[in-house]
XYZ file of C-alpha atoms in Angstrom:
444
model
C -26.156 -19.365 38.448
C -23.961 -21.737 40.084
C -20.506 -21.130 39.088
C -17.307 -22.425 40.950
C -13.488 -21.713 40.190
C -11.831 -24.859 40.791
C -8.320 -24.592 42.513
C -5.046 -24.046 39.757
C -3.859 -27.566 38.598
C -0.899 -25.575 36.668
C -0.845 -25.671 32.619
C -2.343 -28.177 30.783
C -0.265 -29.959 28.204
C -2.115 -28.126 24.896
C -1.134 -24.316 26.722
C 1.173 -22.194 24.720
C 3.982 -20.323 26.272
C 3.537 -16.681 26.797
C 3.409 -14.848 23.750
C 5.129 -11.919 23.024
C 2.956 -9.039 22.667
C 6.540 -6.903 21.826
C 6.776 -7.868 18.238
C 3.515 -5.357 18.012
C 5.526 -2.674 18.621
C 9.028 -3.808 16.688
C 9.870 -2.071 13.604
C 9.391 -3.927 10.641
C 10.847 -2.894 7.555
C 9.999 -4.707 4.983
C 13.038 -4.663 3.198
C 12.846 -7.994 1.694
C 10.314 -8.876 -1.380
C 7.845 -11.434 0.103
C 6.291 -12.657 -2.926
C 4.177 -15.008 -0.615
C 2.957 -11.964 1.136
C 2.421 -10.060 -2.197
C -0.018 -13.494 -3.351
C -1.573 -13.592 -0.025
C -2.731 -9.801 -0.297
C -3.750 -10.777 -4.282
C -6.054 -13.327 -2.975
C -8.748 -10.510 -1.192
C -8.642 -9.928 -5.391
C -9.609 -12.894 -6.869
C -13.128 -11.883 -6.178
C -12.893 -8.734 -8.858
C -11.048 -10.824 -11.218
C -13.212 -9.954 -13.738
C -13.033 -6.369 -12.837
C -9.317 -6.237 -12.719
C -9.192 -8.064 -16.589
C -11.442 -5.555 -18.010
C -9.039 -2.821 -16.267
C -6.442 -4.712 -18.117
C -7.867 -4.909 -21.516
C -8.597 -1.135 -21.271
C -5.321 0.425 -20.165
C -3.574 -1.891 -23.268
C -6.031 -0.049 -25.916
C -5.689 3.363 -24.698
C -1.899 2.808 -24.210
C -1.439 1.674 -27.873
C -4.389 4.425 -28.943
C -1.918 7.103 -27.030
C 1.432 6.380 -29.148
C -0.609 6.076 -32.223
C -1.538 10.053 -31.648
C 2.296 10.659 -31.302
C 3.232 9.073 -34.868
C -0.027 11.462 -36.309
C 1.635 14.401 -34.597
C 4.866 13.405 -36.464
C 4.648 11.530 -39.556
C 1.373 12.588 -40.334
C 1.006 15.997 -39.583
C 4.976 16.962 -39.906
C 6.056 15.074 -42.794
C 3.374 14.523 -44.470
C 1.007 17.551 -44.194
C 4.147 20.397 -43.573
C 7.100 18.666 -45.082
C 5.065 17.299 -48.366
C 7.207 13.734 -47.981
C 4.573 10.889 -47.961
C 7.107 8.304 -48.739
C 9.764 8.425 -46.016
C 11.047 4.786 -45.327
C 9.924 5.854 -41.857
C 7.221 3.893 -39.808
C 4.071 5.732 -39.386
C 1.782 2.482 -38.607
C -0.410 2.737 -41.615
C -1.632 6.790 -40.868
C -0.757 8.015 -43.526
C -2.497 5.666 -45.794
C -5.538 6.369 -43.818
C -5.555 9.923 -44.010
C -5.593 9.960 -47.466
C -8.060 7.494 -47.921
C -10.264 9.633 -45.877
C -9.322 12.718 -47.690
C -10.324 11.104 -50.501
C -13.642 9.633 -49.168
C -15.150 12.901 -47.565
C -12.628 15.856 -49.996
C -11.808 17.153 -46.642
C -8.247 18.849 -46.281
C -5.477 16.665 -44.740
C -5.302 19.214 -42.305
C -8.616 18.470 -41.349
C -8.243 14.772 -41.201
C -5.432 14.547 -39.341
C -6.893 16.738 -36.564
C -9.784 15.016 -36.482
C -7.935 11.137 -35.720
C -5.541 13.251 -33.050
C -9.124 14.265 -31.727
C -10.571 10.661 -32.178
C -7.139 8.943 -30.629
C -7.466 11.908 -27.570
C -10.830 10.565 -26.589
C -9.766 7.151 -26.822
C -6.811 7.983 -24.808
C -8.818 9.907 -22.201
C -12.331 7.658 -21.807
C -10.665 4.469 -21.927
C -7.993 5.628 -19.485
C -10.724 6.906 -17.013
C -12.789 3.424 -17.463
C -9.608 1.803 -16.437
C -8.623 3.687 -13.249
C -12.248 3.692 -12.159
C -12.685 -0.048 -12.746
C -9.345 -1.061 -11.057
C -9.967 1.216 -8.575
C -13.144 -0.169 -7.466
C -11.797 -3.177 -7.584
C -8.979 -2.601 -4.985
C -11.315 -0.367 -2.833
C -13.761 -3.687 -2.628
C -10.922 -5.923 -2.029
C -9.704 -3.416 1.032
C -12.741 -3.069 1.792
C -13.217 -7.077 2.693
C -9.767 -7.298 4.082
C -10.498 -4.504 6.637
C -13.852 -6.374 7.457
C -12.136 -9.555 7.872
C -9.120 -7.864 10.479
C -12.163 -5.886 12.229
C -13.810 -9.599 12.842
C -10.713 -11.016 13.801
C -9.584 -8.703 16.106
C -12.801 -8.430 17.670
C -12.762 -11.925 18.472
C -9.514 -11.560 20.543
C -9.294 -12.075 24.394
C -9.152 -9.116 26.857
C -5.212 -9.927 27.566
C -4.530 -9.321 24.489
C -5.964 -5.867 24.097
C -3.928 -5.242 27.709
C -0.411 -6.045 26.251
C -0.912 -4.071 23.213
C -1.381 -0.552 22.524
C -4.818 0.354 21.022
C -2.948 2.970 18.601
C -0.624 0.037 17.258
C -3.934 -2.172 16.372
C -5.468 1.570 15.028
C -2.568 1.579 12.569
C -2.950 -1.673 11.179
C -6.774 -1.232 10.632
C -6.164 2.492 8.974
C -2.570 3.257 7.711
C -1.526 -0.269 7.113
C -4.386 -0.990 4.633
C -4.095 2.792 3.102
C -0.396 1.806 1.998
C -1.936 -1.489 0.383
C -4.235 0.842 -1.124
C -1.625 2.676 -2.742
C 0.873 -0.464 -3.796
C -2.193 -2.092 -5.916
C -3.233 0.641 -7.720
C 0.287 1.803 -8.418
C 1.199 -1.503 -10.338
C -2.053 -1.751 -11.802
C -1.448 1.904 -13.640
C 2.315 0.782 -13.983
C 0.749 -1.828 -16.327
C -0.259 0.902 -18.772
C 3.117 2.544 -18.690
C 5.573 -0.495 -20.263
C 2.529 -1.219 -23.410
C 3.996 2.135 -24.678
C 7.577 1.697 -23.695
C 7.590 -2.023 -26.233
C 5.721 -0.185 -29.015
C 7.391 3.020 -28.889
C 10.715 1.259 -28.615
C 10.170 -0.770 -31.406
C 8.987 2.196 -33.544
C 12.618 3.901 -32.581
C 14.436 0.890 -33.640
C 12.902 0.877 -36.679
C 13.855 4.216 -37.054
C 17.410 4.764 -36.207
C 18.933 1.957 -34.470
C 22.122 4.075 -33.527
C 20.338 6.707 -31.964
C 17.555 4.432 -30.151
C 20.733 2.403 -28.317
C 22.431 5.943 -27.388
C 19.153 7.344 -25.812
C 19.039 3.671 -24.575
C 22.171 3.707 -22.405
C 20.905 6.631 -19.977
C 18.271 3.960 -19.180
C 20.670 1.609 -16.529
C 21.536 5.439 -15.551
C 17.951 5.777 -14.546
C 17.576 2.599 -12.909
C 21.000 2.812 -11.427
C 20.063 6.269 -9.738
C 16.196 4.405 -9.190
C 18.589 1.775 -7.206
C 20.131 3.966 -4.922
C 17.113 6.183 -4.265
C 15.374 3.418 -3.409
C 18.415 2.086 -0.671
C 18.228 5.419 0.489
C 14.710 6.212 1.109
C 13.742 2.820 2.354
C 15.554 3.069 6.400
C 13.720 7.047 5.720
C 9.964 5.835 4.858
C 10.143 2.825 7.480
C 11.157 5.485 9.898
C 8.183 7.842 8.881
C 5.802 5.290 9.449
C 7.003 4.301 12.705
C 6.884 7.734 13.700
C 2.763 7.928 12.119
C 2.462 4.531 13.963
C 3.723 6.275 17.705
C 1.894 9.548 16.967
C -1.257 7.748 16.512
C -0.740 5.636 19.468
C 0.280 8.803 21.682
C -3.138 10.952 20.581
C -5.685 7.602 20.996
C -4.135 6.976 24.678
C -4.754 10.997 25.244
C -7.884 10.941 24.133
C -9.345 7.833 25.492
C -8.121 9.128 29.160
C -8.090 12.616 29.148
C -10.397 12.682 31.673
C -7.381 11.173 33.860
C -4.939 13.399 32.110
C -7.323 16.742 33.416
C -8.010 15.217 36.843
C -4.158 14.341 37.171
C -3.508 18.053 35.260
C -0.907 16.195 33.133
C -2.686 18.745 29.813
C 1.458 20.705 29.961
C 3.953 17.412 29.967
C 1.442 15.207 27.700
C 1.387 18.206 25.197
C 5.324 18.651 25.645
C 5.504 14.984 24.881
C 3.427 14.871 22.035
C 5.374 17.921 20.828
C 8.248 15.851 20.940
C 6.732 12.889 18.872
C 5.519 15.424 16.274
C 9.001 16.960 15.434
C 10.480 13.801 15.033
C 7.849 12.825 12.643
C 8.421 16.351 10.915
C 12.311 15.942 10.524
C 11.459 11.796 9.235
C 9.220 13.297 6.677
C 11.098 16.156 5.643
C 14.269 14.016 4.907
C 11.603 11.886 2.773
C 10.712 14.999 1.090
C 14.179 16.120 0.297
C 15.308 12.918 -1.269
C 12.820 12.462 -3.093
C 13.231 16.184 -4.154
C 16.752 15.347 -4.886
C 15.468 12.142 -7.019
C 13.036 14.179 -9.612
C 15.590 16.874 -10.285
C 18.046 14.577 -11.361
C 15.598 12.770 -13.650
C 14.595 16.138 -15.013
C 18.302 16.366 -16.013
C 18.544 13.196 -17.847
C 15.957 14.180 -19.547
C 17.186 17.342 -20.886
C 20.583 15.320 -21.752
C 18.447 13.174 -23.397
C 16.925 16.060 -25.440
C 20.132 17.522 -26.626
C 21.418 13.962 -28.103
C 18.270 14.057 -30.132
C 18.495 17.614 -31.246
C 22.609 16.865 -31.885
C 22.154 13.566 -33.589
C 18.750 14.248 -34.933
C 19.485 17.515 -36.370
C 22.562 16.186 -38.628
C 20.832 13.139 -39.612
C 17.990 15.446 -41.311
C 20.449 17.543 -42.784
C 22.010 14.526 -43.825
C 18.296 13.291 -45.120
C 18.797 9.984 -42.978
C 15.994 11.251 -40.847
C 12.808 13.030 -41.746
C 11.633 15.817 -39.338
C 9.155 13.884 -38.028
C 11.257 11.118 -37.180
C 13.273 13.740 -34.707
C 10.056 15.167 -33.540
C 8.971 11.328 -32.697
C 12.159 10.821 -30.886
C 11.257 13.358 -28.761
C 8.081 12.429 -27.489
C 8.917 8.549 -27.752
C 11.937 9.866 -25.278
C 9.468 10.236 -22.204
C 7.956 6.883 -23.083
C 10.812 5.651 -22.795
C 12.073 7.159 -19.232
C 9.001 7.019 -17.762
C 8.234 3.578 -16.918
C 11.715 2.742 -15.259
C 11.082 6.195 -13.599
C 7.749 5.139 -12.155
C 9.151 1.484 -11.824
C 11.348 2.836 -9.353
C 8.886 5.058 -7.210
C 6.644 1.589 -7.606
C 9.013 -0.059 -6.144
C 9.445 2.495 -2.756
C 5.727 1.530 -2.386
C 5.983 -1.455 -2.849
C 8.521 -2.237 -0.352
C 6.483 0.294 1.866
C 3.599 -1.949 1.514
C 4.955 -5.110 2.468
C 6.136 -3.488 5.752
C 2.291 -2.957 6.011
C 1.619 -6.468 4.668
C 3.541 -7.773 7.455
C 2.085 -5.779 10.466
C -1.535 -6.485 9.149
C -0.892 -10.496 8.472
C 0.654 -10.104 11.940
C -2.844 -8.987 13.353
C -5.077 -11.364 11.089
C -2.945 -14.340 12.534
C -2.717 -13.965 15.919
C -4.582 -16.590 16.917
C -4.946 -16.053 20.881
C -8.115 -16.808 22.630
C -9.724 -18.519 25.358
C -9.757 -21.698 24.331
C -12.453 -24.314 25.426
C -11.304 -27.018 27.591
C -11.151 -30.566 26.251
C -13.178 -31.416 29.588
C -15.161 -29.264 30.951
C -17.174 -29.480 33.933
C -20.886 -30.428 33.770
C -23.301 -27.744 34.762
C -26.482 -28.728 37.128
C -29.715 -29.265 35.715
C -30.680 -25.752 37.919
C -28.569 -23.256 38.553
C -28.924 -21.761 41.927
C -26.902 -18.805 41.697
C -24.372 -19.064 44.135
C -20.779 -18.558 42.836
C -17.029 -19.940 44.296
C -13.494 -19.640 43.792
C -11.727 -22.157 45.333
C -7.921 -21.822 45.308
C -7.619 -19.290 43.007
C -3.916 -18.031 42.118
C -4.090 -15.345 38.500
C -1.675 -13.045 37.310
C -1.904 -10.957 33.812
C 1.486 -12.001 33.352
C 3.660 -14.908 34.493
C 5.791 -13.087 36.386
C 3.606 -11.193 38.856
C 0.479 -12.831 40.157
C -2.885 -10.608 41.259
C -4.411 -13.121 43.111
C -2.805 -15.682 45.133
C -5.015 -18.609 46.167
C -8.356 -17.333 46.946
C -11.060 -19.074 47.785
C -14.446 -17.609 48.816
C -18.009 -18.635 48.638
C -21.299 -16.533 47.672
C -24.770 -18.195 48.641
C -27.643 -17.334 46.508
C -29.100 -14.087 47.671
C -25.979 -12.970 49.497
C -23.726 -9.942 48.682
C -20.113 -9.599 49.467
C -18.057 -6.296 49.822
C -14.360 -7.252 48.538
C -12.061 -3.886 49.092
C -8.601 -3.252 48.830
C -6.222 -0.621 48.026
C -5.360 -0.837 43.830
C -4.112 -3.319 41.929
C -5.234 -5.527 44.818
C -7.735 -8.104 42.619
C -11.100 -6.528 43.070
C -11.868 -6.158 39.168
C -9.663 -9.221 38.395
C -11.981 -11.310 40.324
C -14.959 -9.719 38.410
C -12.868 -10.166 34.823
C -12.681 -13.796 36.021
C -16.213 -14.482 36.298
C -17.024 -13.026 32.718
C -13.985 -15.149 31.447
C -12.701 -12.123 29.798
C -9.478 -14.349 30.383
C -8.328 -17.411 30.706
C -6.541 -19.183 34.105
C -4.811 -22.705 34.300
């Protein structure tokens, strides 16, 4: 080998100022909705396109099959079968009809009939929705799966300096907690499809119904999404704060571990665990003020919901005294009610992890574009035909940062064969000069 290290010449016009390695470690919270972020983390999808349709297509048929078993419950079973009234102006979708063509077809018992469509809607309900979460699922966990790959490559491929300036725990985070919260934002809105196909039907089933008492129950809905709202202005400073403190503990316990056996030799074991102590309590108080408001958030749903109930009993109730409503319709109210919350409820938690995951967006697309590397100059200096092994640096100045330089123009020569002791106290340039050779970085 015949290597020399020419003297420094100072920048060359294609360097790029120092970067700063900071912004690794700034808090990000990703209160803004970055719709170009959101596409960008859709395209690791387009792969499982097909997989993600067929998802679709499923959740749609098991959504309508599961409102169709609330109108047998009702209108078939109630009025019908109980209440003897077959002809009630009221909606039932065509059940009716069916069950007694099929108690006329087999002379079974309407009883009979009608249990056995709740039992055929059930296992609609229940295979197709299982078919659905394990096809989107797998789905998501291949797309992850190739997005993890492709940061693993990527950051593999980075210099030495670069692993210097930032803390292994912060890269750690991105790899692992970063793509876990990704995790959870895709397969939230993919299940959040399912949620709205029975909001439209059952809505339009209530409408049809009793219009006065479907816009009542209606007008607690901006109350939900009003309280949604503020629960979600609340909680996002909390969660960005939690995972900022999951981002430091993790840092904190890789450093530990990666040098304990400096942390024993120094006998640091006492203030490194009254540290980490420290980082752990804060992370206990972040997520306990998560839990609480989130606590907070359910109960108060819970209590719409119950106001909700009571209109329908209040309203309900005279209107079937009044025969404007049949029994069923009231019973129908009441389980199209929860239809009818629960996708601006779950809309609203969506929305937390959403926002959650495009803090996570950010610090991963942060990682997967970082482009520094030792770049390959535009002229670089011819190589003899044999390489004799003797190696030079000739004017050598290097520092790991701008502002404080290791080595400050060296120059020594090693013939082939020969050995050279180079000692110094630390921090002098020994393994710099070593570093340097195996271009693990870069020098002007």
């Amino acid at each position: 080998m015949n290597q020399t290290i020419p003297p420094n010449t100072g920048p060359k016009k294609d360097d790029k100022p120092d970067r700063d390695h900071a912004m690794f470690d700034a808090e990000l919270s990703g209160n803004v909705l970055n719709f170009q972020l959101l596409k960008r983390v859709l395209t690791w999808l387009v792969p499982y396109r097909l997989s993600l349709w067929v998802s679709g297509a499923l959740v749609l048929v098991a959504s309508f099959a599961a409102v169709l078993m609330e109108v047998v419950i009702s209108r078939v079973l109630v009025d019908y079968i109980i209440v003897g009234d077959a002809n009630s102006p009221m909606p039932d979708l065509g059940l009716i009809a069916l069950t007694q063509q099929l108690e006329a077809t087999f002379g079974l018992p309407a009883l009979y009939v009608a249990g056995g469509l709740f039992f055929v809607l059930m296992s609609i309900v229940a295979l197709l929705g299982h078919w659905h979460r394990l096809t989107l699922i797998d789905a998501i966990v291949k797309a992850l799966r190739d997005l993890r790959q492709d940061l693993f490559a990527h950051l593999e491929s980075r210099p030495s300096s670069f692993f210097d300036r930032v803390p292994v725990g912060r890269i750690m985070t991105r790899v692992t907690n970063d793509v876990e919260a990704l995790y959870e934002m895709l397969r939230g809105l993919g299940s959040l499809v399912g949620e709205f196909v029975p909001f439209f039907v059952a809505l339009t089933i209530m409408l049809s119904t009793s219009v006065e008492l479907t816009l009542i129950l209606l007008l607690l809905v901006p109350v939900v999404g009003s309280a949604t709202y503020f629960f979600r202005q609340a909680s996002r400073e909390i969660f960005r704060q939690v995972r900022n403190s999951v981002s430091g503990l993790n840092q904190f316990l890789q450093e530990n571990l990666s040098g304990m056996q400096v942390v024993q030799l120094s006998q640091r074991q006492d203030q490194n665990r009254a540290a980490y102590t420290k980082i752990n309590r804060l992370n206990l108080e972040q997520e306990n003020r998560s839990i609480n408001l989130t606590t907070y958030y359910g109960a108060f749903n819970d209590s719409l919901a119950s106001i909700g109930l009571g209109i329908i009993i209040y309203y309900g109730g005279g209107s079937v005294v009044q025969s404007e409503m049949s029994l069923g319709g009231v019973i129908l109210f009441t389980r199209f009610m929860n239809m009818l919350f629960t996708p601006v409820v779950l809309l609203g938690e969506q929305l937390n992890v959403l926002f959650r995951a495009m803090a996570s967006g950010e610090r991963i697309f942060q990682a997967l574009d970082w482009d520094e590397q030792i770049r390959e100059p535009s002229h670089p200096a011819t190589l003899p035909e044999r390489l004799e092994g003797r190696v030079e640096f000739r004017g050598l100045s290097f520092g790991y940062s701008k502002d404080t330089q290791v080595l400050v123009n060296v120059s020594v020569s090693i013939e082939p064969g020969k050995k050279l002791a180079i000692v110094g106290p630390t921090g002098s340039g020994k393994s710099t000069m070593i570093r340097l050779l195996g271009r693990f970085y870069d020098f002007p």
